[in-house]
XYZ file of C-alpha atoms in Angstrom:
218
model
C 91.032 99.395 44.482
C 93.684 97.720 45.896
C 94.990 98.910 49.343
C 91.628 100.609 50.069
C 88.853 100.807 51.909
C 84.788 101.963 51.389
C 82.124 102.420 53.553
C 84.866 104.124 56.688
C 82.773 104.904 59.855
C 83.911 107.737 62.281
C 83.827 105.708 65.986
C 82.192 108.332 68.256
C 85.033 108.856 70.042
C 86.509 109.709 66.541
C 83.948 112.119 66.253
C 83.831 113.489 70.005
C 87.698 114.708 69.012
C 87.129 116.408 65.588
C 86.230 120.224 65.083
C 82.649 120.659 65.359
C 82.460 122.949 62.445
C 83.267 120.693 59.485
C 80.856 117.637 57.735
C 81.763 114.216 58.731
C 79.516 112.548 56.697
C 81.987 113.949 53.587
C 85.022 112.964 56.147
C 83.987 109.985 56.793
C 83.433 109.001 52.118
C 87.101 111.151 52.129
C 89.130 108.686 54.746
C 87.558 106.107 52.587
C 89.115 106.292 49.965
C 92.037 107.603 50.746
C 94.653 105.231 50.892
C 94.798 102.863 54.282
C 98.139 103.960 55.393
C 97.233 107.201 55.130
C 93.778 107.454 57.230
C 95.587 108.595 60.185
C 96.970 111.069 58.999
C 94.056 112.512 57.214
C 91.866 112.488 60.276
C 94.443 113.890 62.691
C 94.356 116.986 59.781
C 90.976 117.783 61.265
C 91.143 117.352 65.556
C 90.602 119.732 67.686
C 93.931 121.239 69.282
C 94.667 122.658 71.347
C 97.997 125.699 70.114
C 101.090 125.622 71.286
C 101.156 129.030 72.863
C 97.473 128.933 74.917
C 96.673 125.788 75.352
C 93.166 126.635 73.722
C 91.560 124.578 71.140
C 91.749 126.154 67.775
C 92.061 125.844 63.855
C 93.276 122.213 63.424
C 95.552 121.949 60.253
C 92.735 120.605 57.791
C 92.900 123.045 55.647
C 96.590 122.548 54.405
C 95.551 119.261 53.128
C 95.345 118.675 49.568
C 94.795 115.850 46.571
C 96.116 115.830 43.030
C 92.777 113.504 42.981
C 89.516 115.432 41.384
C 87.783 113.526 43.094
C 88.936 113.446 46.796
C 90.225 117.217 46.224
C 85.864 117.570 46.346
C 85.164 115.478 49.179
C 88.099 117.787 51.066
C 86.500 120.951 49.640
C 83.144 119.383 51.073
C 84.780 118.900 54.078
C 85.175 122.575 54.951
C 82.690 124.265 53.360
C 79.891 122.415 56.329
C 76.086 121.802 54.748
C 72.975 122.943 56.927
C 72.573 119.295 58.481
C 76.123 119.243 59.047
C 76.220 122.962 60.506
C 73.193 121.637 63.058
C 74.884 119.085 63.942
C 78.071 120.759 64.414
C 75.979 123.484 66.649
C 74.621 120.700 68.766
C 77.494 118.955 69.322
C 78.897 122.534 70.615
C 76.352 122.576 72.934
C 76.941 119.795 74.317
C 80.606 120.761 75.045
C 79.794 123.147 76.463
C 77.368 121.519 79.153
C 79.561 119.272 80.348
C 83.473 119.569 78.521
C 83.992 122.991 79.131
C 84.092 123.793 83.027
C 86.545 120.669 83.754
C 89.189 122.516 80.669
C 88.219 126.019 82.114
C 88.727 125.095 86.102
C 92.242 126.239 86.452
C 95.113 123.435 86.916
C 97.933 123.152 89.349
C 101.261 121.987 88.684
C 104.128 121.945 91.269
C 108.103 120.883 90.742
C 108.674 117.743 93.416
C 112.419 117.761 94.841
C 111.227 113.943 95.291
C 111.733 110.927 93.894
C 108.719 108.818 93.140
C 106.307 108.393 90.481
C 103.922 112.096 89.363
C 100.611 112.408 91.537
C 97.803 114.492 91.668
C 95.959 115.931 94.707
C 92.276 116.998 94.913
C 91.551 118.648 97.355
C 87.393 120.368 97.523
C 88.701 123.488 99.648
C 91.897 123.524 100.053
C 93.056 126.675 97.155
C 93.950 125.383 94.881
C 91.603 122.796 94.747
C 93.781 120.737 91.559
C 97.737 120.211 92.578
C 100.310 117.742 89.360
C 103.247 117.295 91.399
C 105.438 116.525 89.313
C 109.456 115.052 90.624
C 112.351 116.956 88.228
C 113.267 113.604 87.360
C 109.546 112.975 85.341
C 109.511 116.536 83.723
C 108.713 115.781 80.347
C 105.411 115.779 77.948
C 104.459 111.702 77.972
C 103.979 112.004 81.860
C 102.562 115.502 82.117
C 99.761 114.540 79.453
C 98.658 111.239 81.233
C 98.514 113.687 84.732
C 96.389 115.914 82.871
C 94.410 113.137 81.115
C 93.874 111.258 84.425
C 92.814 114.563 85.651
C 89.717 114.873 83.580
C 88.626 111.762 84.070
C 88.907 112.245 87.004
C 86.793 115.711 86.470
C 84.230 114.226 84.706
C 83.290 110.780 87.150
C 83.713 112.695 91.304
C 83.405 116.322 89.484
C 85.137 119.811 89.673
C 84.659 119.608 93.410
C 84.911 116.241 94.639
C 83.179 115.460 97.839
C 86.696 114.262 100.271
C 90.372 114.931 99.500
C 92.066 112.568 97.854
C 95.560 111.865 96.279
C 96.358 108.950 94.186
C 99.763 109.183 91.873
C 99.814 108.476 87.911
C 101.896 104.729 87.409
C 103.982 104.565 84.745
C 101.602 101.763 82.682
C 99.045 103.964 82.016
C 97.772 106.184 79.289
C 100.648 105.310 77.080
C 99.944 107.051 73.541
C 102.037 109.326 71.044
C 101.613 112.741 71.635
C 100.288 115.313 68.461
C 102.503 117.243 67.556
C 100.771 120.626 68.818
C 99.965 118.887 72.177
C 103.231 117.873 72.575
C 105.334 121.853 71.630
C 102.352 123.039 73.804
C 103.461 120.491 77.119
C 107.274 121.421 76.279
C 106.925 124.855 76.371
C 104.697 124.807 79.995
C 107.200 122.945 81.325
C 109.783 124.899 80.463
C 108.422 127.692 82.228
C 107.520 125.012 85.086
C 110.937 125.486 85.475
C 112.314 129.129 85.637
C 109.194 129.710 87.775
C 110.061 131.352 90.777
C 109.642 129.301 94.242
C 106.034 131.137 96.071
C 103.793 129.856 98.668
C 100.988 127.831 97.276
C 98.355 127.672 99.811
C 99.541 124.352 101.914
C 101.619 123.014 99.941
C 104.522 126.362 100.626
C 106.996 127.498 98.886
C 107.196 125.720 95.828
C 107.854 126.484 91.716
C 104.392 126.447 89.873
C 102.322 127.380 87.047
C 98.627 127.655 86.567
C 97.187 125.760 83.268
C 93.628 126.511 81.672
C 93.619 124.349 79.124
C 90.310 126.500 77.510
C-alpha cells in the first residue's frame, strides 16, 4: 500500500515516554499501518504528559482517537485494552519509574525572576535551601526557555543525584534542547510563568527578597 510502512518498532526512548497502561505491541501494529505523515499524531496521543493545571502525569488523549477503517479501529481498541502480558509489562515499567524517576520529579524546583540580563541559569546547592533553583531573567520568561531549564535540571539530577556533592551553577544556552513542545506541556509552562510574573516578592534563602514559584512535576 503506497505511503504506508509495516514492521514499525518503538524505540526504547519512545517506550519510556508512553503511558504504561496501553498495549505497546498493538500500538506498534497500528502506527505501522497508518500513513507515514500521521504517525507522529498517533504516537503523541499516547504520550504520558503533565496536565495544564497540576503538572502531574495524567490521561493522554489517545482515548479520543477513532478510525473509519475497521482494521485500524480494532487495533486501537486493543491498544487501550491491554492484555495480561502488556499489563505485566506496564507494572514493571511503573515499578522502574517509581524507583528511578519519580524522586527526581517529586523534589521541588524553585523558579526565580532575575532583574538582570543574560541567559537563564541553574543553581544547585547541597546544604542551602532551596536545593535547586532556576534563575530566569525577565527577558527570557517564555515556555521554550523554561522547558530547556527544567529538562537540563532533570538531567543533572539523574547524573549527579538529588543532592550533589558540591554547590555549582551553570547557564542554559540557546542551542540546548531546541524542540517543539507538546501542547499540554506548553500550556502548563505558560500558566506557571503567568503565576511567576504575578508573584509577590518574598524571602528565599540566600537569594533575598525575590519573586518566585515552586514547581513539582509529580
